[in-house]
XYZ file of C-alpha atoms in Angstrom:
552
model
C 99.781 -86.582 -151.611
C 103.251 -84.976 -151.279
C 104.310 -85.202 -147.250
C 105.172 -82.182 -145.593
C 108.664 -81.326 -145.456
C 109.930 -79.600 -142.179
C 113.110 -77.230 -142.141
C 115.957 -77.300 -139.804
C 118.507 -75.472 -139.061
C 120.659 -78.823 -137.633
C 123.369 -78.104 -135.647
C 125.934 -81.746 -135.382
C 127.084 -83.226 -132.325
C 130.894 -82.702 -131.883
C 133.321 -83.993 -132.470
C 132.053 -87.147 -134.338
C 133.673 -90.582 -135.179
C 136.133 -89.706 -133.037
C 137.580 -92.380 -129.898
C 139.594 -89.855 -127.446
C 140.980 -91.067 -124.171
C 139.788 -90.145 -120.812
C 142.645 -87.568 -120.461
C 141.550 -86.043 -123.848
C 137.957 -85.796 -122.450
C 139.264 -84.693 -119.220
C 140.894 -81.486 -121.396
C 137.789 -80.885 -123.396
C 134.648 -82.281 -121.708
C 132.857 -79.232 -123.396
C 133.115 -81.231 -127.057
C 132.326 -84.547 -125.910
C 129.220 -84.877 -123.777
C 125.830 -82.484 -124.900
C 125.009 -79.990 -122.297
C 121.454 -79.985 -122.649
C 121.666 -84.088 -121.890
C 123.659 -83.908 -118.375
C 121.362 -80.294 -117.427
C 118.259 -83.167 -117.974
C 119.399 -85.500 -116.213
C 120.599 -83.406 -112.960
C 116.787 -82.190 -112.996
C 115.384 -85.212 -113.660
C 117.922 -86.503 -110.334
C 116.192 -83.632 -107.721
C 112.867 -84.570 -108.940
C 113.486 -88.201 -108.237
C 114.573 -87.030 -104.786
C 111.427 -85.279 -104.060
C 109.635 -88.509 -105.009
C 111.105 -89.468 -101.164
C 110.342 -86.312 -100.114
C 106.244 -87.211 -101.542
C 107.135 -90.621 -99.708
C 107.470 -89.304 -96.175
C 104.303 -86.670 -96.259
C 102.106 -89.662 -97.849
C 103.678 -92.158 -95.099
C 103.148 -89.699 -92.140
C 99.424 -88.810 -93.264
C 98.225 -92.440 -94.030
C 99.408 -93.142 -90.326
C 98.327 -92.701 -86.852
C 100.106 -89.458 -85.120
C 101.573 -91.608 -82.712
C 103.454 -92.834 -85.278
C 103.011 -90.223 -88.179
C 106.658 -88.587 -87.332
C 108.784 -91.861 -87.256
C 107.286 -93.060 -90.899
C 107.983 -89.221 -92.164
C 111.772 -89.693 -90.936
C 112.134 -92.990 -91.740
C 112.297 -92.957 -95.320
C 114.655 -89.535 -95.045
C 116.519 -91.797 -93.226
C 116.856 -94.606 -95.390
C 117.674 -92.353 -98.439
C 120.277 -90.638 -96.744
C 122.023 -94.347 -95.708
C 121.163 -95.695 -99.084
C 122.761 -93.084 -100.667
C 125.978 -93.498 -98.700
C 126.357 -97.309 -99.078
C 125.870 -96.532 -102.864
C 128.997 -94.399 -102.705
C 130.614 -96.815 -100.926
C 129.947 -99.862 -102.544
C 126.616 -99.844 -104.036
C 127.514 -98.693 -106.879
C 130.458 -100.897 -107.703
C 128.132 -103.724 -106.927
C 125.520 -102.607 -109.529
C 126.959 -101.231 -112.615
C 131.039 -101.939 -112.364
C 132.209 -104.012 -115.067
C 136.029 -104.031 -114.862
C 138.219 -106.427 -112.491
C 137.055 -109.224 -110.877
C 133.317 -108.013 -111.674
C 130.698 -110.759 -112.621
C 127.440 -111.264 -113.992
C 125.733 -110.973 -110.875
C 128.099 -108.852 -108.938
C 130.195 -106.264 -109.632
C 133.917 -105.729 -109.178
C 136.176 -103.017 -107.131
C 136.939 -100.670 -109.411
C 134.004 -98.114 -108.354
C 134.534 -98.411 -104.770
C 133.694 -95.097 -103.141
C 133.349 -93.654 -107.499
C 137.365 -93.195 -106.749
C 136.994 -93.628 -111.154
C 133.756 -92.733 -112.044
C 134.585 -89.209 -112.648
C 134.404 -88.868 -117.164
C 133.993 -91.901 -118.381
C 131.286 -91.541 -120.924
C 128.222 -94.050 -120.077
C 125.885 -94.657 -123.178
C 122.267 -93.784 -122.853
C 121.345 -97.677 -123.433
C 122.634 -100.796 -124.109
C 121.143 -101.336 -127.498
C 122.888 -98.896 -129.031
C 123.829 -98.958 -132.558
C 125.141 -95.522 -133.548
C 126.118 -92.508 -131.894
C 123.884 -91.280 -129.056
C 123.455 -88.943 -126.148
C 126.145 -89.734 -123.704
C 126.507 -88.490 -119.973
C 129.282 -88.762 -117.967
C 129.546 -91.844 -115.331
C 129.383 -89.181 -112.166
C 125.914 -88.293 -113.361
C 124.859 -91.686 -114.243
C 126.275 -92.976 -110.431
C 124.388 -89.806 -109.173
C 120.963 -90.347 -110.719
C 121.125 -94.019 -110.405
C 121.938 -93.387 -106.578
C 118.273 -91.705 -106.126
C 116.594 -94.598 -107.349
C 118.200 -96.956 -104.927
C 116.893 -94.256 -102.307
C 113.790 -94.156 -103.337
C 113.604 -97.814 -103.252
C 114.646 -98.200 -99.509
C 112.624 -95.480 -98.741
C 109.364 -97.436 -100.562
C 109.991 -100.456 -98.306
C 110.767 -98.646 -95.210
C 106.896 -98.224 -95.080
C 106.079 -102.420 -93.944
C 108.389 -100.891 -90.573
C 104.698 -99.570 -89.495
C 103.960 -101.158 -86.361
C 106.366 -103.545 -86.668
C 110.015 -103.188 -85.642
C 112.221 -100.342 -84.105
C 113.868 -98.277 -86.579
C 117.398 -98.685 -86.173
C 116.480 -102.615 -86.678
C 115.107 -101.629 -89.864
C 117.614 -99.387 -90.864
C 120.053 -102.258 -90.276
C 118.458 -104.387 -92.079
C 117.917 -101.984 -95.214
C 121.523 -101.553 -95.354
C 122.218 -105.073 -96.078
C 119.227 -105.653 -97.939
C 120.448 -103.211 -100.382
C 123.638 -104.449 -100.914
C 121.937 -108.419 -101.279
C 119.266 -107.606 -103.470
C 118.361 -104.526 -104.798
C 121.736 -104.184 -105.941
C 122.173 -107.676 -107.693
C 118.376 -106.987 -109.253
C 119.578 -103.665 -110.408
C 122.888 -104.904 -111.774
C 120.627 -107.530 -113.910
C 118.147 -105.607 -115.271
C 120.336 -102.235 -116.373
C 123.738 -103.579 -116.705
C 124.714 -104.880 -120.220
C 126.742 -107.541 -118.342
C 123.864 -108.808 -116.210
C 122.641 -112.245 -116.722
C 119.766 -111.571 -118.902
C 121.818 -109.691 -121.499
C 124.395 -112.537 -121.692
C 122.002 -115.564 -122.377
C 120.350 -113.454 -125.059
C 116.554 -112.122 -124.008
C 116.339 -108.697 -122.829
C 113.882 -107.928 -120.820
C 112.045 -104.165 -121.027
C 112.239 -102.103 -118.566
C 112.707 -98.357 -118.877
C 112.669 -97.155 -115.500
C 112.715 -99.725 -112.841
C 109.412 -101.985 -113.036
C 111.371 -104.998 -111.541
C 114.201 -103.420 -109.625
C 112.217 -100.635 -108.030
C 108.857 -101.376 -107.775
C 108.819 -105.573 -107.442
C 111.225 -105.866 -105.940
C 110.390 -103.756 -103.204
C 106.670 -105.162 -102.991
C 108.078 -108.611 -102.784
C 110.202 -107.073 -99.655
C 107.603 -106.097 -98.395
C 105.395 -109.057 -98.229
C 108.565 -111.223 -96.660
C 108.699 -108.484 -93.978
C 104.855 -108.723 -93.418
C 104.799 -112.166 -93.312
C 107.865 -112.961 -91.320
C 106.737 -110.713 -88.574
C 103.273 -112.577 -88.432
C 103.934 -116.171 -88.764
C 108.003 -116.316 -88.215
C 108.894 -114.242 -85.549
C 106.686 -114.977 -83.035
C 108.329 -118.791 -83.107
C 111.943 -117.193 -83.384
C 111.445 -115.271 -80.240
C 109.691 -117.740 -78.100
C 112.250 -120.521 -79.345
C 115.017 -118.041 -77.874
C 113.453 -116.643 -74.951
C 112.235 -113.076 -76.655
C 109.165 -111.725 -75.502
C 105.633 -113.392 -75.751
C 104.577 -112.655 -79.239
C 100.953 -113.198 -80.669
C 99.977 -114.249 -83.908
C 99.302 -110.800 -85.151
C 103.116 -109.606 -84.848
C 102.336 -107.825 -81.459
C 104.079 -108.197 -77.862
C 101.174 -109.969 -75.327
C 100.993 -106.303 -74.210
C 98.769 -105.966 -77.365
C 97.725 -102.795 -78.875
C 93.807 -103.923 -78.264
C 93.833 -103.474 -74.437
C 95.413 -99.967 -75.134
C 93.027 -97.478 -74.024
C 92.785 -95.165 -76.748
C 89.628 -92.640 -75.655
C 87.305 -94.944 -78.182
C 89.565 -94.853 -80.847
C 90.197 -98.819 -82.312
C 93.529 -99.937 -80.676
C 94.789 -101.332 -83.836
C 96.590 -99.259 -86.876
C 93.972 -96.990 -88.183
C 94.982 -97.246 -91.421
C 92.457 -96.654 -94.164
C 91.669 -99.594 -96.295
C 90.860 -99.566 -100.135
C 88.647 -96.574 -99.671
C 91.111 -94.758 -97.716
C 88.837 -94.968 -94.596
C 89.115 -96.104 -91.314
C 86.690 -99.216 -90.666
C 84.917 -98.291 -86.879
C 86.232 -100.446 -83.507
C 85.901 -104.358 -83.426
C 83.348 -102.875 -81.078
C 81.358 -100.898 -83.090
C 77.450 -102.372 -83.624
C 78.524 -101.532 -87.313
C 81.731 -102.874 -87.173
C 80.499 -105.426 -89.799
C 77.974 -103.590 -91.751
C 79.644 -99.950 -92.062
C 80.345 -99.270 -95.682
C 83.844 -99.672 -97.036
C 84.015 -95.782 -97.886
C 82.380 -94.037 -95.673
C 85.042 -91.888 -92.953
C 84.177 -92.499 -89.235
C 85.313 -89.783 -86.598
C 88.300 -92.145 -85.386
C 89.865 -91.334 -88.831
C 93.511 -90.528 -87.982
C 94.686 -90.174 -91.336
C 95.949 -86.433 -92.207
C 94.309 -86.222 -95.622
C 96.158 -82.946 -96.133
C 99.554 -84.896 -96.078
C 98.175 -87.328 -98.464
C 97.281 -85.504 -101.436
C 100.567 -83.260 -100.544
C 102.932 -86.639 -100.505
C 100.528 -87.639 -103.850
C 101.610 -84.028 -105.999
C 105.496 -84.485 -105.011
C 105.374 -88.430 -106.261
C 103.598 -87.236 -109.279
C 106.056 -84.323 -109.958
C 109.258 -86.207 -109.430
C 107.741 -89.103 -111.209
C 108.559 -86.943 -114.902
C 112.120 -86.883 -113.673
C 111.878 -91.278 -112.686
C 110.620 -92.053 -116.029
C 111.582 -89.167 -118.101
C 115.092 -89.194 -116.878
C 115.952 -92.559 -117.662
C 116.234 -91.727 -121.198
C 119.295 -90.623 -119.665
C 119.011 -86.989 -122.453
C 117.311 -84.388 -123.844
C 115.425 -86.331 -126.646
C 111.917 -87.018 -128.044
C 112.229 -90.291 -125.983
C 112.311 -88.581 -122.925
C 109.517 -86.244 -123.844
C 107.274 -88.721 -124.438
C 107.773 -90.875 -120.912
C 106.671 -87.914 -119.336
C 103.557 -87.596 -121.477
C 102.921 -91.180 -120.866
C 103.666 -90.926 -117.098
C 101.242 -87.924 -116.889
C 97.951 -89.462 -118.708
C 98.463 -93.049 -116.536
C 98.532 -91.204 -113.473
C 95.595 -88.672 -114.279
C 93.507 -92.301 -115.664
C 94.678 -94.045 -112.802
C 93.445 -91.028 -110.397
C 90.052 -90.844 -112.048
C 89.689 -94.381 -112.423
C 90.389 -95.692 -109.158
C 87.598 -92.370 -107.673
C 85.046 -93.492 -109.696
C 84.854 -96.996 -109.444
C 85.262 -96.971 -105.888
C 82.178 -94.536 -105.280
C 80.026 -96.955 -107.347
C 81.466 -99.634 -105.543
C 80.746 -97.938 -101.682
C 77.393 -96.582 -103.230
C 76.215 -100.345 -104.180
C 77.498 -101.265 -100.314
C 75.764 -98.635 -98.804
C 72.924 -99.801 -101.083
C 73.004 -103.799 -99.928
C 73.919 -102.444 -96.204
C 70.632 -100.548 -95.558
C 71.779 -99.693 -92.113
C 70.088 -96.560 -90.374
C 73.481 -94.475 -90.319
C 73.690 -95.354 -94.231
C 69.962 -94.534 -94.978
C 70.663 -91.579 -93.201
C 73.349 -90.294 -95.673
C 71.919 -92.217 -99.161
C 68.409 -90.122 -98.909
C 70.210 -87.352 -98.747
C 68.334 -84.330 -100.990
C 70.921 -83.462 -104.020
C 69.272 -79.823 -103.714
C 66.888 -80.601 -106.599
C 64.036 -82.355 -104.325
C 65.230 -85.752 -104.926
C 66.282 -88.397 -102.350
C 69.013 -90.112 -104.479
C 72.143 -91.756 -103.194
C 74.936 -89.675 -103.316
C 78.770 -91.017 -104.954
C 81.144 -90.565 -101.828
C 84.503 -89.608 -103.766
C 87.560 -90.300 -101.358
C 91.070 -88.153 -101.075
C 92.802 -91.143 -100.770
C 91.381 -93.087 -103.716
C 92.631 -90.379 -106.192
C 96.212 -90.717 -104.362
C 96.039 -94.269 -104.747
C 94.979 -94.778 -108.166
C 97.054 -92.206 -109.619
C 100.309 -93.955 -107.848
C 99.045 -97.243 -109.504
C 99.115 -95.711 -112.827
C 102.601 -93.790 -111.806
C 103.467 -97.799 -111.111
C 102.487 -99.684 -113.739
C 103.805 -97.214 -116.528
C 107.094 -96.915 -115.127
C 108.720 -99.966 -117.438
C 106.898 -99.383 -120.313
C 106.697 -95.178 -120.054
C 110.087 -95.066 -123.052
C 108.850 -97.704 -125.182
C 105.214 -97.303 -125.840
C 102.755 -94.349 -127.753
C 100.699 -91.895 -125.840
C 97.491 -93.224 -127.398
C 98.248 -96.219 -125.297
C 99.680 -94.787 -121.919
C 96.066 -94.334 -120.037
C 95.249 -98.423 -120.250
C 98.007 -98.104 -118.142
C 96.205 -96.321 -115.897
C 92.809 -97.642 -116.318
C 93.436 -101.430 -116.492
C 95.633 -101.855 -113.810
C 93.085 -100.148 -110.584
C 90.736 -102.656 -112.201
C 92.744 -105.096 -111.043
C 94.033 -103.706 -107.775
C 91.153 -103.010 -106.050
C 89.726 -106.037 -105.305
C 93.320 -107.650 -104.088
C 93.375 -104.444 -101.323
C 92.294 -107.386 -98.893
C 95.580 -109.009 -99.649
C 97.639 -106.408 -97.996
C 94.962 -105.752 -94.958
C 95.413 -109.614 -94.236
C 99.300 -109.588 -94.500
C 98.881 -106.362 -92.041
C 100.793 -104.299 -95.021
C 98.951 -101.054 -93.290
C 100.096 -98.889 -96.452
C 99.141 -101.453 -99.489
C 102.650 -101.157 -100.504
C 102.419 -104.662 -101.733
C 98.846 -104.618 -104.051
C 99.952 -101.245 -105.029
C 103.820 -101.439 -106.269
C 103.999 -105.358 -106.506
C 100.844 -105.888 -108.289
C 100.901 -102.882 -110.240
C 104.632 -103.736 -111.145
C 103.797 -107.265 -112.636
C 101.316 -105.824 -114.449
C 103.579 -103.253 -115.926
C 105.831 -105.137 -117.062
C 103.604 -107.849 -118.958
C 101.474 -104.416 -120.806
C 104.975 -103.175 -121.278
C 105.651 -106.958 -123.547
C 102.459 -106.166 -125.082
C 102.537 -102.590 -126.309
C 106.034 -101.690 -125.910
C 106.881 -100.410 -129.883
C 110.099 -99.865 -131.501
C 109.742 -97.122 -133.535
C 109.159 -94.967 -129.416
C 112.043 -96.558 -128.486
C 114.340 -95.127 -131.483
C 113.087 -91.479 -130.511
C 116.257 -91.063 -128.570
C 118.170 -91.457 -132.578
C 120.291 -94.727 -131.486
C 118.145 -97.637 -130.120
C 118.188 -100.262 -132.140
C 114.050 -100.672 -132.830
C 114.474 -104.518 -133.198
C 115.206 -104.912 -129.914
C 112.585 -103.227 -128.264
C 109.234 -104.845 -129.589
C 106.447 -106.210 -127.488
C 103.827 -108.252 -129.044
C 102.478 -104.965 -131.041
C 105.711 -104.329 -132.318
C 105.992 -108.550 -134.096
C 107.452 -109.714 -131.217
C 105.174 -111.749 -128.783
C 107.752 -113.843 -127.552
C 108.492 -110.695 -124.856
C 105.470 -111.092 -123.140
C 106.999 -114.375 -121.978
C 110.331 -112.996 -121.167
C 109.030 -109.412 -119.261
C 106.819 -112.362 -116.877
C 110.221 -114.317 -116.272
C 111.747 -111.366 -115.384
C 109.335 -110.505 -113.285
C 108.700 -113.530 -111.578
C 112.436 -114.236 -111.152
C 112.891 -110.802 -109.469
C 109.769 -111.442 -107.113
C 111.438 -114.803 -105.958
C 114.599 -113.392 -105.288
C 113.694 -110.762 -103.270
C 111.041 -112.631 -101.268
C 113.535 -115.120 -100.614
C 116.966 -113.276 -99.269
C 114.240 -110.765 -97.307
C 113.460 -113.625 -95.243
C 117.069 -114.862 -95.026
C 117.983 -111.469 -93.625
C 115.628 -111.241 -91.562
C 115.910 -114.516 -89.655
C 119.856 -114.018 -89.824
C 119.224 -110.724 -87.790
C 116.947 -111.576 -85.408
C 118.469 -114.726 -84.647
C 121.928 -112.651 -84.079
C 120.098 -110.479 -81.985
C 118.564 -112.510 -79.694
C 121.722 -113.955 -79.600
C 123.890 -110.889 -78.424
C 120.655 -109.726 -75.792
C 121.948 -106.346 -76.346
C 119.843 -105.404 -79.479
C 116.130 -104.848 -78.595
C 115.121 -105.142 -82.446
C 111.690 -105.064 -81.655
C 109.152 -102.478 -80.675
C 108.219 -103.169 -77.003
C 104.656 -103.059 -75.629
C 105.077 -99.891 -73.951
C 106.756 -98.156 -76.666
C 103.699 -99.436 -78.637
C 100.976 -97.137 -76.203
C 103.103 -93.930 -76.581
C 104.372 -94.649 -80.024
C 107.476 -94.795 -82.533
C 107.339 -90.982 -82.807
C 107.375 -90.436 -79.171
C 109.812 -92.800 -77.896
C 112.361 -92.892 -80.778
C 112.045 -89.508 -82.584
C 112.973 -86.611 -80.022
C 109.652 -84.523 -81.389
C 106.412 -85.514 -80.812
C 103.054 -85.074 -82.989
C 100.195 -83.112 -81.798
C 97.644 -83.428 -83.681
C 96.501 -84.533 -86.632
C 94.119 -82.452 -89.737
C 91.900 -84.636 -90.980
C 89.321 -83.187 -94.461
C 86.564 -85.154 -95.276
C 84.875 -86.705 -97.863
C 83.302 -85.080 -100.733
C 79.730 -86.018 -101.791
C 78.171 -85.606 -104.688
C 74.915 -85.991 -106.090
């Protein structure tokens, strides 16, 4: 059968084969770098920044309204700090290649951008041919958002944990120590993976972004329940308990009936009832109780901007207007709407078959419900929050592979990996990581990046017209030797950022006890009025709560 022949009018990059000087580029930029590529990749930088924007309104409605203002400004915060050590010296750190620059650290010479102004920065590293280029401004721009975001994603384990000018403190260095270096590895073609040989894939920031902060994460968690307390009492701090609080702790804070603790909603996205509740032990895991502080509203609002700026995270990174990019945003889009649907309906079987085995009165009361057709069967109890979370799984676990595999594959990534998930919620409600930062973007990450050395193809990843095809094959694609290096990579960025967390964080504490001027910590009585009240001039008041929806 004789193929179909398409016709095009093709218009030719100009000039081509042609090596000008910055100062000829500087007289002509018109000829040299593609409009349509640099008008992409500005877009694709503001939706990236509303992904922070998404970040604060899901932070402030997952949390309590004591505290629902400080985690909306925090990550604003962070972002805006972020991006001004990445002007500084982030930057330089990350992707300069020229002085005294290394394979794990960068040189000088883009202190403060002073020359990253036209020099023309290549869509990818394997790159054969010609190819969209951008120039270095824009690349320094976009790639500043990410390292935003990033902050912003671990400025989420500060809930109920430290002040937030400790935090902030501590982000700023933390950047500079290891989301930098991790960054500088994974995208730079003079990191440390590209130089021995094996290149990891990662189209969008699997490793840097999302495991590295969940690895944070889990350091912070843990340090401030099993390392702290000892810290402080070994320097004369304040009486800490095992759970990370002040002896003051939040359990003897009268709180009208409302459970002392963080009401943050577990895997269902529900609030369990008080210690003291009769139920306390038998309540199903999805079913809302009145104490329910969470603004819902905020939730699913914080969910659409993270799913909107998402096209720009993983379609940008093609770094130009190509059939590359077009397809990462196809592939983000079906993960997350899998991931969504996924995570809603297996946890409604799962809190049905609970309410089931429960057979409490208050859940008899709701499962013989009448579905309007004169039948007493149990209702599914779909939950707000489930949707949010699933679909940021799938937004998660798509993001390294979203440029290098086919749509037909894209919605395992959203499927497969809220399988998985949902049972290791527990994980992050015994680490007290209140916003399951670490089961969500750490778990979800690893398993990203080993699909992504399963399914990643070549012949996606030459849609741009100048990736070499040979060198971006997952096991599919003839290569299953990538499976092994996407877990090294993963595993080696998980180590590293567990490990320096920690460092930093004992380093700061013990300098702070140390000075006795720096009250890192959150004191008991800030705790009863909250982080919003005492360390945010506005205060919350109120909170809108939705509830479930139940169907028959």
């Amino acid at each position: 059968m004789e193929p179909t022949r398409y016709s095009f009018n093709v218009t030719w990059r100009e000039p081509r084969e042609v090596t000008p000087t910055l100062d000829e580029i500087s007289q002509n930029p018109g000829l040299y770098y593609q409009a349509g590529d640099i008008a992409w990749v500005l877009t694709a930088t503001a939706l990236v920044y509303l992904m922070i924007i998404g970040l604060s309104l899901f932070y402030a409605g997952i949390s309590q309204p004591r505290t629902s203002l400080s985690m909306a400004w925090l990550p604003l915060m962070t972002a805006a700090l972020i991006s001004v050590q990445w002007f500084l010296w982030g930057y330089s750190i990350a992707f300069s290649n020229w002085g005294n620059s290394s394979n794990y650290w960068g040189g000088t010479s883009g202190f403060a951008l002073h020359d990253a102004l036209l020099r023309p920065v290549p869509a990818t590293r394997n790159s054969d041919r010609d190819g969209p280029y951008i120039p270095e401004i824009l690349y320094a721009l976009f790639e500043m958002v990410f390292a935003a975001f990033t902050g912003a994603l671990v400025s989420g384990s500060a809930a109920f944990k430290e002040r937030p000018g400790h935090f902030l403190v501590f982000i700023l260095f933390w950047t500079t120590f290891v989301y930098d270096p991790i960054a500088r590895w994974t995208w730079n073609a003079d990191g440390w993976p590209s130089q021995l040989g094996w290149h990891p894939l990662d189209f969008a920031g699997g490793s840097p972004v999302h495991i590295c902060a969940a690895f944070t994460v889990l350091a912070h968690c843990l340090y401030h329940l099993h390392i702290f307390p000892r810290i402080s009492h070994g320097m004369g701090g304040p009486k800490v308990s095992s759970h990370g609080h002040d002896s003051d702790d939040l359990r003897d804070i009268p709180t009208g009936g409302a459970p002392a603790l963080p009401d943050i909603p577990p895997a269902g996205g529900h609030v369990p009832p008080p210690p003291s509740h009769p139920k306390a032990n038998t309540q199903p895991h999805n079913c809302q109780t009145e104490e329910s502080a969470a603004n819902y509203i905020l939730v699913i609002l914080g969910t659409m901007f993270l799913w909107l700026g998402w096209f720009g995270f993983n379609g940008g990174s093609a770094l130009g207007s190509s059939v590359r990019a077009v397809t990462a945003v196809v592939n983000t889009h079906l993960a997350a709407s899998t991931g969504g649907v996924s995570h809603v309906l297996i946890s409604a079987y799962i809190s049905r078959r609970q309410r089931k085995k429960a057979g409490s009165t208050s859940a008899d009361s709701v499962d013989k419900m009448n579905d309007g057709r004169g039948n007493g069967r149990r209702p599914f109890i779909f939950s707000l929050v489930d949707f949010a979370n699933g679909a940021i799984i799938g937004l998660v676990t798509v993001t390294p592979a979203a440029g290098y595999i086919p749509v037909t594959i894209s919605p395992v990534f959203g499927f497969l990996p809220v399988l998985i998930c949902i049972p290791l919620y527990r994980v992050s409600e015994l680490i007290e990581d209140y916003l399951f930062i670490f089961v969500i973007h750490g778990v979800g990450g690893v398993v990203g990046m080993l699909l992504t050395g399963v399914f990643a193809r070549g012949d996606i990843a030459e849609l741009d017209g100048f990736t070499k095809a040979e060198d971006a094959n997952g096991a599919w694609g003839g290569y299953g030797m990538q499976i092994l290096i996407q877990l090294t990579d993963a595993v080696v960025t998980a180590a590293y950022s567990f490990f320096f967390t920690m460092v930093l964080l004992i380093l700061l504490d013990v300098l702070g006890f140390a000075l006795r001027k720096i009250v890192w910590r959150q004191a008991g009585e800030d705790r009863k009025i909250g982080t919003s009240q005492v360390l945010v001039e506005e205060s919350t008041q109120g909170a809108i709560t939705t509830s479930t929806t139940e169907v028959p």
